[in-house]
């Protein structure tokens, strides 16, 4: 897997974790069951995301900033040739290429970075 | 939704080889049969969650959990280490029973929170630690969940 794609996945997973904590339901459970201090956890995740964003290469960062402006999900899984960010099929040629995930590519339709799962 | 639907006997390890928390997480992640890179990403995310605060909820039970794009559906693995693992649990006692939950960022039926809640609720039942200690094969865990009606 391309290191920048791995970094993007990590950023997205952390942002999902942060979003879950901030939205109340997961935050309440983390606090009640696991004794997590939600505000501290959110701050910690924000710091980590900032640190990881700083490691994005310039070209990737520009696209990342463009996509984050549209919503929280910057990486979309591709399953059976469908981008699960916008639910539009990516080209058959791209979907079947070897070495997928070894480069950073984005969806022609929604612009999200693509992570091939199938 | 029943908890047993998320378990497979391949992801139930009644004798974890791991001697440390990290190795236990790796051993359980490996049960899902993902590729090496995905295993690494999941492990990293689980560690990041642990860094926010231990998922060891006491009474010998830990519930490490995270969401990650590298999985396509909610998965649960269970591991048992009778000698215990240092999980920095709330009660500072070793974790003997580990329920590991991973889910994709978005799920159609949004089962992550209910599953997490059900396992937490199950773990709090008085007889559960002893019942988990007494399991002699993976199928008995499924039967235990069924007997609890969850």
PDB file of C-alpha atoms in Angstrom:
ATOM      1  CA  UNK A   1       0.000   0.000   0.000  1.00  0.00           C
ATOM      2  CA  UNK A   2       1.222   3.479  -0.815  1.00  0.00           C
ATOM      3  CA  UNK A   3       2.459   5.136   2.405  1.00  0.00           C
ATOM      4  CA  UNK A   4       0.450   8.280   1.686  1.00  0.00           C
ATOM      5  CA  UNK A   5      -2.718   6.219   1.223  1.00  0.00           C
ATOM      6  CA  UNK A   6      -2.010   4.469   4.509  1.00  0.00           C
ATOM      7  CA  UNK A   7      -1.612   7.876   6.129  1.00  0.00           C
ATOM      8  CA  UNK A   8      -4.920   9.038   4.652  1.00  0.00           C
ATOM      9  CA  UNK A   9      -6.654   5.922   5.958  1.00  0.00           C
ATOM     10  CA  UNK A  10      -5.239   6.534   9.389  1.00  0.00           C
ATOM     11  CA  UNK A  11      -6.361  10.169   9.360  1.00  0.00           C
ATOM     12  CA  UNK A  12      -9.848   9.164   8.282  1.00  0.00           C
ATOM     13  CA  UNK A  13     -10.123   6.442  10.933  1.00  0.00           C
ATOM     14  CA  UNK A  14      -9.039   8.909  13.605  1.00  0.00           C
ATOM     15  CA  UNK A  15     -11.534  11.462  12.362  1.00  0.00           C
ATOM     16  CA  UNK A  16     -14.275   8.858  12.489  1.00  0.00           C
ATOM     17  CA  UNK A  17     -13.248   8.040  16.042  1.00  0.00           C
ATOM     18  CA  UNK A  18     -13.314  11.729  16.893  1.00  0.00           C
ATOM     19  CA  UNK A  19     -16.703  12.183  15.242  1.00  0.00           C
ATOM     20  CA  UNK A  20     -18.103   9.251  17.175  1.00  0.00           C
ATOM     21  CA  UNK A  21     -16.888  10.662  20.458  1.00  0.00           C
ATOM     22  CA  UNK A  22     -18.220  14.112  19.689  1.00  0.00           C
ATOM     23  CA  UNK A  23     -21.664  12.988  18.591  1.00  0.00           C
ATOM     24  CA  UNK A  24     -22.768  12.017  22.058  1.00  0.00           C
ATOM     25  CA  UNK A  25     -23.885   8.407  21.775  1.00  0.00           C
ATOM     26  CA  UNK A  26     -20.452   6.797  21.495  1.00  0.00           C
ATOM     27  CA  UNK A  27     -19.026   9.509  23.718  1.00  0.00           C
ATOM     28  CA  UNK A  28     -21.534   8.634  26.449  1.00  0.00           C
ATOM     29  CA  UNK A  29     -20.665   4.945  26.184  1.00  0.00           C
ATOM     30  CA  UNK A  30     -16.925   5.589  26.219  1.00  0.00           C
ATOM     31  CA  UNK A  31     -17.399   7.709  29.276  1.00  0.00           C
ATOM     32  CA  UNK A  32     -19.819   5.412  31.131  1.00  0.00           C
ATOM     33  CA  UNK A  33     -18.346   2.004  30.273  1.00  0.00           C
ATOM     34  CA  UNK A  34     -14.679   2.772  29.715  1.00  0.00           C
ATOM     35  CA  UNK A  35     -14.270   5.806  31.960  1.00  0.00           C
ATOM     36  CA  UNK A  36     -12.871   7.916  29.116  1.00  0.00           C
ATOM     37  CA  UNK A  37     -12.681  11.670  29.522  1.00  0.00           C
ATOM     38  CA  UNK A  38     -14.290  12.565  26.225  1.00  0.00           C
ATOM     39  CA  UNK A  39     -13.011  16.129  25.906  1.00  0.00           C
ATOM     40  CA  UNK A  40      -9.439  15.031  26.590  1.00  0.00           C
ATOM     41  CA  UNK A  41      -9.806  12.197  24.098  1.00  0.00           C
ATOM     42  CA  UNK A  42     -11.087  14.564  21.413  1.00  0.00           C
ATOM     43  CA  UNK A  43      -8.189  16.962  22.006  1.00  0.00           C
ATOM     44  CA  UNK A  44      -5.742  14.099  21.804  1.00  0.00           C
ATOM     45  CA  UNK A  45      -7.244  12.894  18.521  1.00  0.00           C
ATOM     46  CA  UNK A  46      -7.224  16.421  17.081  1.00  0.00           C
ATOM     47  CA  UNK A  47      -3.525  16.725  17.879  1.00  0.00           C
ATOM     48  CA  UNK A  48      -2.780  13.404  16.255  1.00  0.00           C
ATOM     49  CA  UNK A  49      -4.765  14.263  13.122  1.00  0.00           C
ATOM     50  CA  UNK A  50      -2.907  17.575  12.798  1.00  0.00           C
ATOM     51  CA  UNK A  51       0.401  15.769  13.151  1.00  0.00           C
ATOM     52  CA  UNK A  52      -0.522  13.226  10.482  1.00  0.00           C
ATOM     53  CA  UNK A  53      -1.865  15.915   8.127  1.00  0.00           C
ATOM     54  CA  UNK A  54       1.545  17.539   8.359  1.00  0.00           C
ATOM     55  CA  UNK A  55       3.063  14.395   6.876  1.00  0.00           C
ATOM     56  CA  UNK A  56       0.961  14.530   3.709  1.00  0.00           C
ATOM     57  CA  UNK A  57       2.883  15.340   0.553  1.00  0.00           C
ATOM     58  CA  UNK A  58       1.990  18.633  -1.085  1.00  0.00           C
ATOM     59  CA  UNK A  59      -0.065  17.251  -3.971  1.00  0.00           C
ATOM     60  CA  UNK A  60      -1.943  14.871  -1.715  1.00  0.00           C
ATOM     61  CA  UNK A  61      -2.498  17.591   0.873  1.00  0.00           C
ATOM     62  CA  UNK A  62      -4.035  19.916  -1.709  1.00  0.00           C
ATOM     63  CA  UNK A  63      -6.547  17.284  -2.772  1.00  0.00           C
ATOM     64  CA  UNK A  64      -7.135  16.334   0.864  1.00  0.00           C
ATOM     65  CA  UNK A  65      -7.982  19.934   1.709  1.00  0.00           C
ATOM     66  CA  UNK A  66     -10.277  20.134  -1.286  1.00  0.00           C
ATOM     67  CA  UNK A  67     -12.137  16.965  -0.290  1.00  0.00           C
ATOM     68  CA  UNK A  68     -12.320  17.736   3.441  1.00  0.00           C
ATOM     69  CA  UNK A  69     -14.049  20.980   2.502  1.00  0.00           C
ATOM     70  CA  UNK A  70     -16.922  18.900   1.120  1.00  0.00           C
ATOM     71  CA  UNK A  71     -17.388  16.558   4.081  1.00  0.00           C
ATOM     72  CA  UNK A  72     -15.675  14.426   6.684  1.00  0.00           C
ATOM     73  CA  UNK A  73     -14.927  11.373   4.549  1.00  0.00           C
ATOM     74  CA  UNK A  74     -11.829  11.795   2.459  1.00  0.00           C
ATOM     75  CA  UNK A  75     -11.166   8.168   1.571  1.00  0.00           C
ATOM     76  CA  UNK A  76     -13.848   6.023  -0.003  1.00  0.00           C
ATOM     77  CA  UNK A  77     -13.745   2.258  -0.241  1.00  0.00           C
ATOM     78  CA  UNK A  78     -14.098   0.715  -3.681  1.00  0.00           C
ATOM     79  CA  UNK A  79     -16.089  -2.497  -3.629  1.00  0.00           C
ATOM     80  CA  UNK A  80     -16.958  -4.359  -6.817  1.00  0.00           C
ATOM     81  CA  UNK A  81     -15.859  -1.385  -8.858  1.00  0.00           C
ATOM     82  CA  UNK A  82     -18.147   1.079  -7.081  1.00  0.00           C
ATOM     83  CA  UNK A  83     -16.839   4.111  -5.221  1.00  0.00           C
ATOM     84  CA  UNK A  84     -18.669   4.011  -1.892  1.00  0.00           C
ATOM     85  CA  UNK A  85     -18.164   7.740  -1.479  1.00  0.00           C
ATOM     86  CA  UNK A  86     -20.521   8.652  -4.301  1.00  0.00           C
ATOM     87  CA  UNK A  87     -21.804   5.231  -5.442  1.00  0.00           C
ATOM     88  CA  UNK A  88     -20.645   5.787  -8.988  1.00  0.00           C
ATOM     89  CA  UNK A  89     -18.773   3.045 -10.849  1.00  0.00           C
ATOM     90  CA  UNK A  90     -15.129   3.693 -11.502  1.00  0.00           C
ATOM     91  CA  UNK A  91     -13.811   2.696 -14.906  1.00  0.00           C
ATOM     92  CA  UNK A  92     -13.529  -1.026 -15.479  1.00  0.00           C
ATOM     93  CA  UNK A  93      -9.900  -0.613 -16.499  1.00  0.00           C
ATOM     94  CA  UNK A  94      -9.008   1.125 -13.235  1.00  0.00           C
ATOM     95  CA  UNK A  95     -11.006  -1.294 -11.140  1.00  0.00           C
ATOM     96  CA  UNK A  96      -9.196  -4.282 -12.597  1.00  0.00           C
ATOM     97  CA  UNK A  97      -5.684  -2.866 -12.665  1.00  0.00           C
ATOM     98  CA  UNK A  98      -3.083  -4.684 -10.657  1.00  0.00           C
ATOM     99  CA  UNK A  99      -1.231  -2.916  -7.905  1.00  0.00           C
ATOM    100  CA  UNK A 100      -4.252  -1.012  -6.694  1.00  0.00           C
ATOM    101  CA  UNK A 101      -3.674   0.786  -3.409  1.00  0.00           C
ATOM    102  CA  UNK A 102      -0.003   1.012  -4.331  1.00  0.00           C
ATOM    103  CA  UNK A 103      -0.645   4.485  -5.637  1.00  0.00           C
ATOM    104  CA  UNK A 104      -2.781   7.372  -4.480  1.00  0.00           C
ATOM    105  CA  UNK A 105      -5.766   7.794  -6.752  1.00  0.00           C
ATOM    106  CA  UNK A 106      -9.045   9.580  -6.486  1.00  0.00           C
ATOM    107  CA  UNK A 107     -12.569   9.179  -7.766  1.00  0.00           C
ATOM    108  CA  UNK A 108     -13.241  11.073 -11.000  1.00  0.00           C
ATOM    109  CA  UNK A 109     -16.758  11.817  -9.812  1.00  0.00           C
ATOM    110  CA  UNK A 110     -16.539  12.812  -6.118  1.00  0.00           C
ATOM    111  CA  UNK A 111     -12.802  13.442  -5.783  1.00  0.00           C
ATOM    112  CA  UNK A 112     -12.347  11.249  -2.731  1.00  0.00           C
ATOM    113  CA  UNK A 113      -9.234   9.166  -2.427  1.00  0.00           C
ATOM    114  CA  UNK A 114      -9.905   5.554  -3.309  1.00  0.00           C
ATOM    115  CA  UNK A 115      -9.117   2.482  -1.261  1.00  0.00           C
ATOM    116  CA  UNK A 116      -9.763  -0.787  -3.053  1.00  0.00           C
ATOM    117  CA  UNK A 117     -11.270  -3.365  -0.752  1.00  0.00           C
ATOM    118  CA  UNK A 118     -12.185  -6.108  -3.220  1.00  0.00           C
TER     119      UNK A 118
ATOM    120  CA  UNK B   1     -29.704  -8.577  15.931  1.00  0.00           C
ATOM    121  CA  UNK B   2     -28.035 -11.263  18.008  1.00  0.00           C
ATOM    122  CA  UNK B   3     -24.433 -11.080  19.165  1.00  0.00           C
ATOM    123  CA  UNK B   4     -23.807 -14.657  18.126  1.00  0.00           C
ATOM    124  CA  UNK B   5     -24.357 -13.620  14.502  1.00  0.00           C
ATOM    125  CA  UNK B   6     -21.079 -11.699  14.576  1.00  0.00           C
ATOM    126  CA  UNK B   7     -18.970 -14.525  15.954  1.00  0.00           C
ATOM    127  CA  UNK B   8     -17.350 -17.299  14.023  1.00  0.00           C
ATOM    128  CA  UNK B   9     -15.606 -20.181  15.727  1.00  0.00           C
ATOM    129  CA  UNK B  10     -12.411 -19.280  13.804  1.00  0.00           C
ATOM    130  CA  UNK B  11     -12.322 -15.969  15.657  1.00  0.00           C
ATOM    131  CA  UNK B  12     -12.639 -17.513  19.107  1.00  0.00           C
ATOM    132  CA  UNK B  13      -9.311 -18.380  20.700  1.00  0.00           C
ATOM    133  CA  UNK B  14      -9.618 -20.008  24.089  1.00  0.00           C
ATOM    134  CA  UNK B  15      -5.878 -20.237  24.608  1.00  0.00           C
ATOM    135  CA  UNK B  16      -4.216 -17.079  23.430  1.00  0.00           C
ATOM    136  CA  UNK B  17      -0.506 -17.508  22.886  1.00  0.00           C
ATOM    137  CA  UNK B  18       0.124 -13.803  23.500  1.00  0.00           C
ATOM    138  CA  UNK B  19       1.780 -12.748  26.714  1.00  0.00           C
ATOM    139  CA  UNK B  20       1.223  -9.013  26.255  1.00  0.00           C
ATOM    140  CA  UNK B  21      -1.695  -6.768  25.409  1.00  0.00           C
ATOM    141  CA  UNK B  22      -0.162  -5.770  22.055  1.00  0.00           C
ATOM    142  CA  UNK B  23       0.469  -9.340  21.051  1.00  0.00           C
ATOM    143  CA  UNK B  24      -3.050 -10.304  22.092  1.00  0.00           C
ATOM    144  CA  UNK B  25      -4.501  -7.547  19.895  1.00  0.00           C
ATOM    145  CA  UNK B  26      -2.359  -8.752  16.982  1.00  0.00           C
ATOM    146  CA  UNK B  27      -3.333 -12.368  17.544  1.00  0.00           C
ATOM    147  CA  UNK B  28      -7.022 -11.529  17.593  1.00  0.00           C
ATOM    148  CA  UNK B  29      -6.829  -9.210  14.575  1.00  0.00           C
ATOM    149  CA  UNK B  30      -5.174 -12.057  12.676  1.00  0.00           C
ATOM    150  CA  UNK B  31      -8.319 -14.147  13.250  1.00  0.00           C
ATOM    151  CA  UNK B  32     -10.175 -12.008  10.717  1.00  0.00           C
ATOM    152  CA  UNK B  33      -8.061 -13.282   7.822  1.00  0.00           C
ATOM    153  CA  UNK B  34      -7.244  -9.871   6.377  1.00  0.00           C
ATOM    154  CA  UNK B  35      -4.034  -9.065   4.538  1.00  0.00           C
ATOM    155  CA  UNK B  36      -0.928  -8.115   6.486  1.00  0.00           C
ATOM    156  CA  UNK B  37      -1.240  -4.400   5.758  1.00  0.00           C
ATOM    157  CA  UNK B  38      -4.858  -4.301   6.931  1.00  0.00           C
ATOM    158  CA  UNK B  39      -3.871  -6.194  10.081  1.00  0.00           C
ATOM    159  CA  UNK B  40      -1.258  -3.513  10.742  1.00  0.00           C
ATOM    160  CA  UNK B  41      -3.719  -0.664  10.227  1.00  0.00           C
ATOM    161  CA  UNK B  42      -6.299  -2.277  12.510  1.00  0.00           C
ATOM    162  CA  UNK B  43      -3.704  -2.884  15.194  1.00  0.00           C
ATOM    163  CA  UNK B  44      -2.581   0.727  14.986  1.00  0.00           C
ATOM    164  CA  UNK B  45      -6.147   1.987  15.349  1.00  0.00           C
ATOM    165  CA  UNK B  46      -6.838  -0.312  18.290  1.00  0.00           C
ATOM    166  CA  UNK B  47      -3.662   0.964  19.943  1.00  0.00           C
ATOM    167  CA  UNK B  48      -4.694   4.542  19.340  1.00  0.00           C
ATOM    168  CA  UNK B  49      -7.995   3.807  21.041  1.00  0.00           C
ATOM    169  CA  UNK B  50      -6.191   2.159  23.958  1.00  0.00           C
ATOM    170  CA  UNK B  51      -4.004   5.253  24.246  1.00  0.00           C
ATOM    171  CA  UNK B  52      -7.119   7.306  24.949  1.00  0.00           C
ATOM    172  CA  UNK B  53      -7.889   5.041  27.895  1.00  0.00           C
ATOM    173  CA  UNK B  54      -7.861   1.314  28.547  1.00  0.00           C
ATOM    174  CA  UNK B  55     -10.726  -0.795  27.299  1.00  0.00           C
ATOM    175  CA  UNK B  56     -10.210  -3.093  30.260  1.00  0.00           C
ATOM    176  CA  UNK B  57     -13.531  -2.654  32.047  1.00  0.00           C
ATOM    177  CA  UNK B  58     -12.621  -4.777  35.038  1.00  0.00           C
ATOM    178  CA  UNK B  59     -13.549  -8.247  36.300  1.00  0.00           C
ATOM    179  CA  UNK B  60     -10.976  -9.678  33.896  1.00  0.00           C
ATOM    180  CA  UNK B  61     -12.741  -8.402  30.777  1.00  0.00           C
ATOM    181  CA  UNK B  62     -11.472  -6.073  28.058  1.00  0.00           C
ATOM    182  CA  UNK B  63     -13.314  -4.813  24.993  1.00  0.00           C
ATOM    183  CA  UNK B  64     -10.854  -3.246  22.545  1.00  0.00           C
ATOM    184  CA  UNK B  65     -12.717  -1.645  19.656  1.00  0.00           C
ATOM    185  CA  UNK B  66     -12.343   0.651  16.692  1.00  0.00           C
ATOM    186  CA  UNK B  67     -13.757   1.571  13.353  1.00  0.00           C
ATOM    187  CA  UNK B  68     -11.630   1.278  10.254  1.00  0.00           C
ATOM    188  CA  UNK B  69     -12.067   1.397   6.527  1.00  0.00           C
ATOM    189  CA  UNK B  70     -10.074  -1.807   6.126  1.00  0.00           C
ATOM    190  CA  UNK B  71     -13.033  -3.946   7.207  1.00  0.00           C
ATOM    191  CA  UNK B  72     -16.227  -4.270   5.222  1.00  0.00           C
ATOM    192  CA  UNK B  73     -18.484  -5.470   8.024  1.00  0.00           C
ATOM    193  CA  UNK B  74     -18.601  -5.619  11.780  1.00  0.00           C
ATOM    194  CA  UNK B  75     -16.442  -8.418  13.167  1.00  0.00           C
ATOM    195  CA  UNK B  76     -15.870  -9.690  16.681  1.00  0.00           C
ATOM    196  CA  UNK B  77     -13.079 -11.895  17.966  1.00  0.00           C
ATOM    197  CA  UNK B  78     -12.806 -13.385  21.416  1.00  0.00           C
ATOM    198  CA  UNK B  79      -9.617 -14.400  23.158  1.00  0.00           C
ATOM    199  CA  UNK B  80      -8.987 -15.986  26.534  1.00  0.00           C
ATOM    200  CA  UNK B  81      -5.782 -15.952  28.505  1.00  0.00           C
ATOM    201  CA  UNK B  82      -6.360 -17.575  31.861  1.00  0.00           C
ATOM    202  CA  UNK B  83      -3.042 -16.354  33.277  1.00  0.00           C
ATOM    203  CA  UNK B  84      -4.133 -12.830  32.385  1.00  0.00           C
ATOM    204  CA  UNK B  85      -2.817  -9.901  30.351  1.00  0.00           C
ATOM    205  CA  UNK B  86      -1.833  -6.488  31.639  1.00  0.00           C
ATOM    206  CA  UNK B  87      -4.512  -4.292  30.067  1.00  0.00           C
ATOM    207  CA  UNK B  88      -4.194  -1.408  32.532  1.00  0.00           C
ATOM    208  CA  UNK B  89      -7.808  -2.138  33.367  1.00  0.00           C
ATOM    209  CA  UNK B  90     -10.024   0.112  35.458  1.00  0.00           C
ATOM    210  CA  UNK B  91      -9.708  -2.242  38.446  1.00  0.00           C
ATOM    211  CA  UNK B  92      -5.993  -2.752  37.716  1.00  0.00           C
ATOM    212  CA  UNK B  93      -6.519  -6.486  37.489  1.00  0.00           C
ATOM    213  CA  UNK B  94      -5.288  -8.562  34.524  1.00  0.00           C
ATOM    214  CA  UNK B  95      -7.625  -9.116  31.594  1.00  0.00           C
ATOM    215  CA  UNK B  96      -8.423 -12.762  30.972  1.00  0.00           C
ATOM    216  CA  UNK B  97     -11.199 -12.367  28.434  1.00  0.00           C
ATOM    217  CA  UNK B  98     -10.890 -10.063  25.433  1.00  0.00           C
ATOM    218  CA  UNK B  99     -13.735  -9.187  23.089  1.00  0.00           C
ATOM    219  CA  UNK B 100     -12.303  -7.357  20.098  1.00  0.00           C
ATOM    220  CA  UNK B 101     -14.765  -5.426  17.931  1.00  0.00           C
ATOM    221  CA  UNK B 102     -14.003  -3.788  14.610  1.00  0.00           C
ATOM    222  CA  UNK B 103     -16.424  -2.115  12.234  1.00  0.00           C
ATOM    223  CA  UNK B 104     -16.293  -0.053   9.057  1.00  0.00           C
ATOM    224  CA  UNK B 105     -16.769   3.724   9.376  1.00  0.00           C
ATOM    225  CA  UNK B 106     -20.289   3.551   8.034  1.00  0.00           C
ATOM    226  CA  UNK B 107     -22.659   0.624   8.278  1.00  0.00           C
ATOM    227  CA  UNK B 108     -26.049   0.322   6.692  1.00  0.00           C
ATOM    228  CA  UNK B 109     -27.649  -0.937   9.907  1.00  0.00           C
ATOM    229  CA  UNK B 110     -25.290   0.894  12.290  1.00  0.00           C
ATOM    230  CA  UNK B 111     -24.641  -2.073  14.554  1.00  0.00           C
ATOM    231  CA  UNK B 112     -21.376  -0.941  16.100  1.00  0.00           C
ATOM    232  CA  UNK B 113     -22.782   0.919  19.084  1.00  0.00           C
ATOM    233  CA  UNK B 114     -25.501  -1.622  19.935  1.00  0.00           C
ATOM    234  CA  UNK B 115     -22.957  -4.458  19.716  1.00  0.00           C
ATOM    235  CA  UNK B 116     -20.495  -2.599  21.909  1.00  0.00           C
ATOM    236  CA  UNK B 117     -23.288  -1.928  24.378  1.00  0.00           C
ATOM    237  CA  UNK B 118     -24.480  -5.531  24.395  1.00  0.00           C
ATOM    238  CA  UNK B 119     -21.006  -6.904  25.040  1.00  0.00           C
ATOM    239  CA  UNK B 120     -20.497  -4.385  27.834  1.00  0.00           C
ATOM    240  CA  UNK B 121     -23.850  -5.391  29.331  1.00  0.00           C
ATOM    241  CA  UNK B 122     -23.045  -9.105  28.944  1.00  0.00           C
ATOM    242  CA  UNK B 123     -19.661  -8.562  30.594  1.00  0.00           C
ATOM    243  CA  UNK B 124     -21.272  -7.007  33.643  1.00  0.00           C
ATOM    244  CA  UNK B 125     -23.421 -10.034  34.416  1.00  0.00           C
ATOM    245  CA  UNK B 126     -22.233 -11.641  37.627  1.00  0.00           C
ATOM    246  CA  UNK B 127     -21.810 -15.169  36.309  1.00  0.00           C
ATOM    247  CA  UNK B 128     -20.118 -14.293  33.025  1.00  0.00           C
ATOM    248  CA  UNK B 129     -16.424 -14.373  34.078  1.00  0.00           C
ATOM    249  CA  UNK B 130     -16.843 -17.863  35.542  1.00  0.00           C
ATOM    250  CA  UNK B 131     -18.807 -18.999  32.496  1.00  0.00           C
ATOM    251  CA  UNK B 132     -16.054 -17.718  30.196  1.00  0.00           C
ATOM    252  CA  UNK B 133     -13.429 -19.477  32.297  1.00  0.00           C
ATOM    253  CA  UNK B 134     -15.338 -22.745  31.975  1.00  0.00           C
ATOM    254  CA  UNK B 135     -15.588 -22.738  28.152  1.00  0.00           C
ATOM    255  CA  UNK B 136     -14.010 -25.846  26.708  1.00  0.00           C
ATOM    256  CA  UNK B 137     -14.518 -25.134  23.011  1.00  0.00           C
ATOM    257  CA  UNK B 138     -15.479 -22.143  20.817  1.00  0.00           C
ATOM    258  CA  UNK B 139     -18.998 -23.387  20.195  1.00  0.00           C
ATOM    259  CA  UNK B 140     -19.719 -23.097  23.910  1.00  0.00           C
ATOM    260  CA  UNK B 141     -19.205 -19.330  23.719  1.00  0.00           C
ATOM    261  CA  UNK B 142     -21.890 -19.143  21.027  1.00  0.00           C
ATOM    262  CA  UNK B 143     -24.149 -21.268  23.240  1.00  0.00           C
ATOM    263  CA  UNK B 144     -23.423 -19.030  26.233  1.00  0.00           C
ATOM    264  CA  UNK B 145     -24.474 -15.978  24.222  1.00  0.00           C
ATOM    265  CA  UNK B 146     -27.604 -17.792  23.120  1.00  0.00           C
ATOM    266  CA  UNK B 147     -28.425 -18.781  26.693  1.00  0.00           C
ATOM    267  CA  UNK B 148     -28.209 -15.118  27.671  1.00  0.00           C
ATOM    268  CA  UNK B 149     -30.552 -14.203  24.855  1.00  0.00           C
ATOM    269  CA  UNK B 150     -28.213 -11.621  23.373  1.00  0.00           C
TER     270      UNK B 150
END
